[in-house]
PDB file of C-alpha atoms in Angstrom:
ATOM      1  CA  MET A  30     -23.591  15.671  15.409  1.00 85.00           C
ATOM      2  CA  SER A  31     -24.077  13.810  12.110  1.00 93.00           C
ATOM      3  CA  THR A  32     -21.141  12.128  10.441  1.00 95.00           C
ATOM      4  CA  ILE A  33     -20.343  12.173   6.731  1.00 94.00           C
ATOM      5  CA  LEU A  34     -17.791   9.520   5.748  1.00 92.00           C
ATOM      6  CA  ILE A  35     -15.442  10.209   2.863  1.00 90.00           C
ATOM      7  CA  PHE A  36     -13.791   7.101   1.466  1.00 88.00           C
ATOM      8  CA  LEU A  37     -10.400   7.724  -0.117  1.00 83.00           C
ATOM      9  CA  PRO A  38      -7.896   5.403  -1.776  1.00 75.00           C
ATOM     10  CA  VAL A  39      -4.646   4.595   0.021  1.00 67.00           C
ATOM     11  CA  SER A  40      -2.988   7.580  -1.657  1.00 60.00           C
ATOM     12  CA  THR A  41      -4.975  10.103   0.407  1.00 54.00           C
ATOM     13  CA  ARG A  42      -2.273  12.716  -0.080  1.00 61.00           C
ATOM     14  CA  LEU A  43      -3.660  13.190  -3.598  1.00 61.00           C
ATOM     15  CA  TYR A  44      -6.929  14.618  -2.313  1.00 72.00           C
ATOM     16  CA  PRO A  45      -6.191  17.203   0.440  1.00 79.00           C
ATOM     17  CA  GLU A  46      -7.810  20.069  -1.487  1.00 81.00           C
ATOM     18  CA  THR A  47     -10.937  17.998  -2.068  1.00 81.00           C
ATOM     19  CA  VAL A  48     -11.244  17.117   1.618  1.00 84.00           C
ATOM     20  CA  ASP A  49     -10.538  20.705   2.711  1.00 86.00           C
ATOM     21  CA  GLY A  50     -13.119  22.052   0.269  1.00 86.00           C
ATOM     22  CA  ILE A  51     -15.773  19.661   1.549  1.00 86.00           C
ATOM     23  CA  ARG A  52     -14.953  20.510   5.172  1.00 86.00           C
ATOM     24  CA  GLN A  53     -15.287  24.233   4.492  1.00 87.00           C
ATOM     25  CA  ARG A  54     -18.740  23.760   2.998  1.00 85.00           C
ATOM     26  CA  LEU A  55     -20.194  21.478   5.662  1.00 85.00           C
ATOM     27  CA  GLN A  56     -23.082  22.976   7.549  1.00 83.00           C
ATOM     28  CA  SER A  57     -22.925  23.102  11.314  1.00 84.00           C
ATOM     29  CA  GLY A  58     -24.045  19.872  12.900  1.00 88.00           C
ATOM     30  CA  PHE A  59     -22.027  17.756  10.476  1.00 91.00           C
ATOM     31  CA  ARG A  60     -18.512  16.421  10.751  1.00 91.00           C
ATOM     32  CA  LEU A  61     -16.409  14.818   8.056  1.00 91.00           C
ATOM     33  CA  GLN A  62     -14.579  11.593   8.842  1.00 92.00           C
ATOM     34  CA  VAL A  63     -11.969  10.464   6.318  1.00 89.00           C
ATOM     35  CA  VAL A  64     -11.482   6.712   6.033  1.00 89.00           C
ATOM     36  CA  GLU A  65      -9.397   4.570   3.727  1.00 85.00           C
ATOM     37  CA  TYR A  66     -11.119   2.285   1.250  1.00 79.00           C
ATOM     38  CA  PRO A  67     -11.789  -1.071   2.800  1.00 78.00           C
ATOM     39  CA  ARG A  68     -10.743  -3.825   0.420  1.00 71.00           C
ATOM     40  CA  ASP A  69     -13.625  -6.159   1.194  1.00 73.00           C
ATOM     41  CA  SER A  70     -17.344  -5.735   1.737  1.00 70.00           C
ATOM     42  CA  GLY A  71     -17.217  -7.061   5.325  1.00 78.00           C
ATOM     43  CA  LYS A  72     -14.936  -4.229   6.370  1.00 85.00           C
ATOM     44  CA  MET A  73     -17.195  -1.752   4.572  1.00 84.00           C
ATOM     45  CA  GLU A  74     -20.169  -3.015   6.582  1.00 85.00           C
ATOM     46  CA  ASN A  75     -18.109  -2.756   9.806  1.00 89.00           C
ATOM     47  CA  LEU A  76     -17.136   0.862   9.070  1.00 90.00           C
ATOM     48  CA  LEU A  77     -20.707   1.836   8.271  1.00 92.00           C
ATOM     49  CA  GLY A  78     -21.930   0.106  11.424  1.00 92.00           C
ATOM     50  CA  PHE A  79     -19.295   1.800  13.595  1.00 94.00           C
ATOM     51  CA  TRP A  80     -19.717   5.358  12.261  1.00 94.00           C
ATOM     52  CA  LYS A  81     -23.439   5.200  11.434  1.00 95.00           C
ATOM     53  CA  PRO A  82     -23.010   7.998   8.877  1.00 96.00           C
ATOM     54  CA  SER A  83     -25.778  10.252   7.631  1.00 95.00           C
ATOM     55  CA  GLY A  84     -24.125  10.145   4.215  1.00 94.00           C
ATOM     56  CA  CYS A  85     -20.991   9.108   2.360  1.00 92.00           C
ATOM     57  CA  ILE A  86     -18.697  10.548  -0.272  1.00 90.00           C
ATOM     58  CA  VAL A  87     -16.722   7.975  -2.243  1.00 88.00           C
ATOM     59  CA  VAL A  88     -13.736   8.996  -4.333  1.00 82.00           C
ATOM     60  CA  ALA A  89     -14.404   6.344  -6.921  1.00 69.00           C
ATOM     61  CA  ALA A  90     -11.802   6.967  -9.605  1.00 56.00           C
ATOM     62  CA  GLU A  91     -10.836   3.303  -9.389  1.00 57.00           C
ATOM     63  CA  GLY A  92     -14.400   2.310 -10.233  1.00 57.00           C
ATOM     64  CA  LEU A  93     -14.796   0.534  -6.903  1.00 59.00           C
ATOM     65  CA  TYR A  94     -17.728   0.521  -4.545  1.00 60.00           C
ATOM     66  CA  CYS A  95     -20.398   1.820  -6.873  1.00 62.00           C
ATOM     67  CA  ASN A  96     -22.535  -1.147  -5.887  1.00 63.00           C
ATOM     68  CA  ALA A  97     -20.964  -1.783  -2.467  1.00 70.00           C
ATOM     69  CA  PRO A  98     -23.259  -3.432   0.056  1.00 70.00           C
ATOM     70  CA  GLY A  99     -24.334  -0.941   2.685  1.00 78.00           C
ATOM     71  CA  LEU A 100     -23.785   2.180   0.591  1.00 81.00           C
ATOM     72  CA  GLN A 101     -27.033   1.606  -1.254  1.00 80.00           C
ATOM     73  CA  ARG A 102     -29.052   2.390   1.888  1.00 85.00           C
ATOM     74  CA  ILE A 103     -27.129   5.595   2.761  1.00 90.00           C
ATOM     75  CA  PRO A 104     -27.147   8.823   0.700  1.00 92.00           C
ATOM     76  CA  THR A 105     -23.852   8.584  -1.198  1.00 90.00           C
ATOM     77  CA  VAL A 106     -22.109  10.829  -3.719  1.00 90.00           C
ATOM     78  CA  TYR A 107     -19.402   9.371  -5.945  1.00 86.00           C
ATOM     79  CA  LEU A 108     -16.511  11.559  -7.113  1.00 83.00           C
ATOM     80  CA  ASP A 109     -14.992  10.610 -10.472  1.00 78.00           C
ATOM     81  CA  GLN A 110     -17.031   7.444 -10.800  1.00 78.00           C
ATOM     82  CA  ASN A 111     -16.953   5.877 -14.243  1.00 77.00           C
ATOM     83  CA  PRO A 112     -20.434   6.638 -15.619  1.00 77.00           C
ATOM     84  CA  ASP A 113     -20.355   3.362 -17.565  1.00 77.00           C
ATOM     85  CA  THR A 114     -20.159   1.296 -14.365  1.00 76.00           C
ATOM     86  CA  ALA A 115     -22.436   3.402 -12.178  1.00 77.00           C
ATOM     87  CA  THR A 116     -25.972   2.456 -11.316  1.00 76.00           C
ATOM     88  CA  PRO A 117     -28.544   4.672 -13.061  1.00 78.00           C
ATOM     89  CA  ASP A 118     -29.566   6.346  -9.793  1.00 81.00           C
ATOM     90  CA  ALA A 119     -26.017   7.048  -8.533  1.00 82.00           C
ATOM     91  CA  ALA A 120     -25.300  10.656  -7.534  1.00 85.00           C
ATOM     92  CA  MET A 121     -21.977  11.578  -9.152  1.00 86.00           C
ATOM     93  CA  VAL A 122     -19.648  14.529  -9.488  1.00 85.00           C
ATOM     94  CA  CYS A 123     -17.357  14.063 -12.478  1.00 82.00           C
ATOM     95  CA  ASN A 124     -14.633  16.090 -14.136  1.00 81.00           C
ATOM     96  CA  ASP A 125     -15.127  17.455 -17.637  1.00 87.00           C
ATOM     97  CA  SER A 126     -12.126  15.626 -19.067  1.00 85.00           C
ATOM     98  CA  GLU A 127     -12.490  17.003 -22.577  1.00 87.00           C
ATOM     99  CA  ALA A 128     -12.545  20.586 -21.257  1.00 91.00           C
ATOM    100  CA  TYR A 129      -9.367  19.961 -19.219  1.00 86.00           C
ATOM    101  CA  ALA A 130      -7.622  18.559 -22.284  1.00 86.00           C
ATOM    102  CA  ARG A 131      -8.688  21.443 -24.533  1.00 87.00           C
ATOM    103  CA  LEU A 132      -7.549  23.982 -21.940  1.00 90.00           C
ATOM    104  CA  ALA A 133      -4.134  22.325 -21.576  1.00 86.00           C
ATOM    105  CA  ALA A 134      -3.636  22.074 -25.337  1.00 84.00           C
ATOM    106  CA  ARG A 135      -4.662  25.718 -25.833  1.00 88.00           C
ATOM    107  CA  GLU A 136      -2.158  26.857 -23.193  1.00 90.00           C
ATOM    108  CA  PHE A 137       0.652  24.819 -24.766  1.00 86.00           C
ATOM    109  CA  LEU A 138      -0.130  26.267 -28.187  1.00 87.00           C
ATOM    110  CA  LYS A 139       0.340  29.800 -26.782  1.00 93.00           C
ATOM    111  CA  THR A 140       4.014  28.976 -26.198  1.00 93.00           C
ATOM    112  CA  ASP A 141       6.833  28.215 -28.594  1.00 86.00           C
ATOM    113  CA  VAL A 142       6.602  24.542 -27.676  1.00 80.00           C
ATOM    114  CA  ARG A 143       5.198  22.574 -30.595  1.00 76.00           C
ATOM    115  CA  ASN A 144       5.831  19.014 -29.474  1.00 81.00           C
ATOM    116  CA  PHE A 145       4.050  17.719 -26.414  1.00 77.00           C
ATOM    117  CA  THR A 146       2.235  14.601 -25.333  1.00 81.00           C
ATOM    118  CA  TYR A 147      -0.358  13.389 -22.883  1.00 81.00           C
ATOM    119  CA  ILE A 148       0.827  11.006 -20.173  1.00 83.00           C
ATOM    120  CA  PRO A 149      -2.050   9.287 -18.408  1.00 81.00           C
ATOM    121  CA  TYR A 150      -2.287   9.528 -14.643  1.00 70.00           C
ATOM    122  CA  GLU A 151      -3.914   6.161 -14.144  1.00 63.00           C
ATOM    123  CA  THR A 152      -4.839   3.938 -17.046  1.00 60.00           C
ATOM    124  CA  SER A 153      -7.813   2.351 -15.255  1.00 66.00           C
ATOM    125  CA  ALA A 154      -9.566   5.672 -14.602  1.00 72.00           C
ATOM    126  CA  SER A 155     -12.311   6.421 -17.140  1.00 74.00           C
ATOM    127  CA  TRP A 156     -11.607  10.157 -17.077  1.00 76.00           C
ATOM    128  CA  CYS A 157      -7.997   9.444 -18.003  1.00 79.00           C
ATOM    129  CA  HIS A 158      -9.012   7.787 -21.290  1.00 79.00           C
ATOM    130  CA  ALA A 159     -11.417  10.589 -22.171  1.00 80.00           C
ATOM    131  CA  ARG A 160      -8.850  13.265 -21.365  1.00 81.00           C
ATOM    132  CA  GLY A 161      -6.144  11.544 -23.428  1.00 83.00           C
ATOM    133  CA  LYS A 162      -8.454  11.116 -26.408  1.00 83.00           C
ATOM    134  CA  ALA A 163      -9.479  14.773 -26.325  1.00 83.00           C
ATOM    135  CA  PHE A 164      -5.913  15.981 -25.836  1.00 76.00           C
TER     136      PHE A 164
END
């Protein structure tokens, strides 16, 4: 059975739907192993050596690990990676932040509420800036 590693930040409780969705779509013969971000490259190398994954999924909203040693030799998909810090050949799945903001604003405008604001989730996340600007 081939292993796919998914690297999540410490706050893994923020991503249960993502993990469940990936698990549901895995073909037979693959298993998903969730691991917490290692905070140094030596631990990353140890994890990759231990699991010997066929591929990795990195929830990269923090902008970490886009150029992590070891990941460059394994098929890796980055979720919410900042396109400005990604390598040109990085496989990424990103949110359409402007579309989210427009949808939220449109829904608010359907109500009697006329005063609202955007509160960023995490100021270091690139999608957060784009969403706030569009909102």
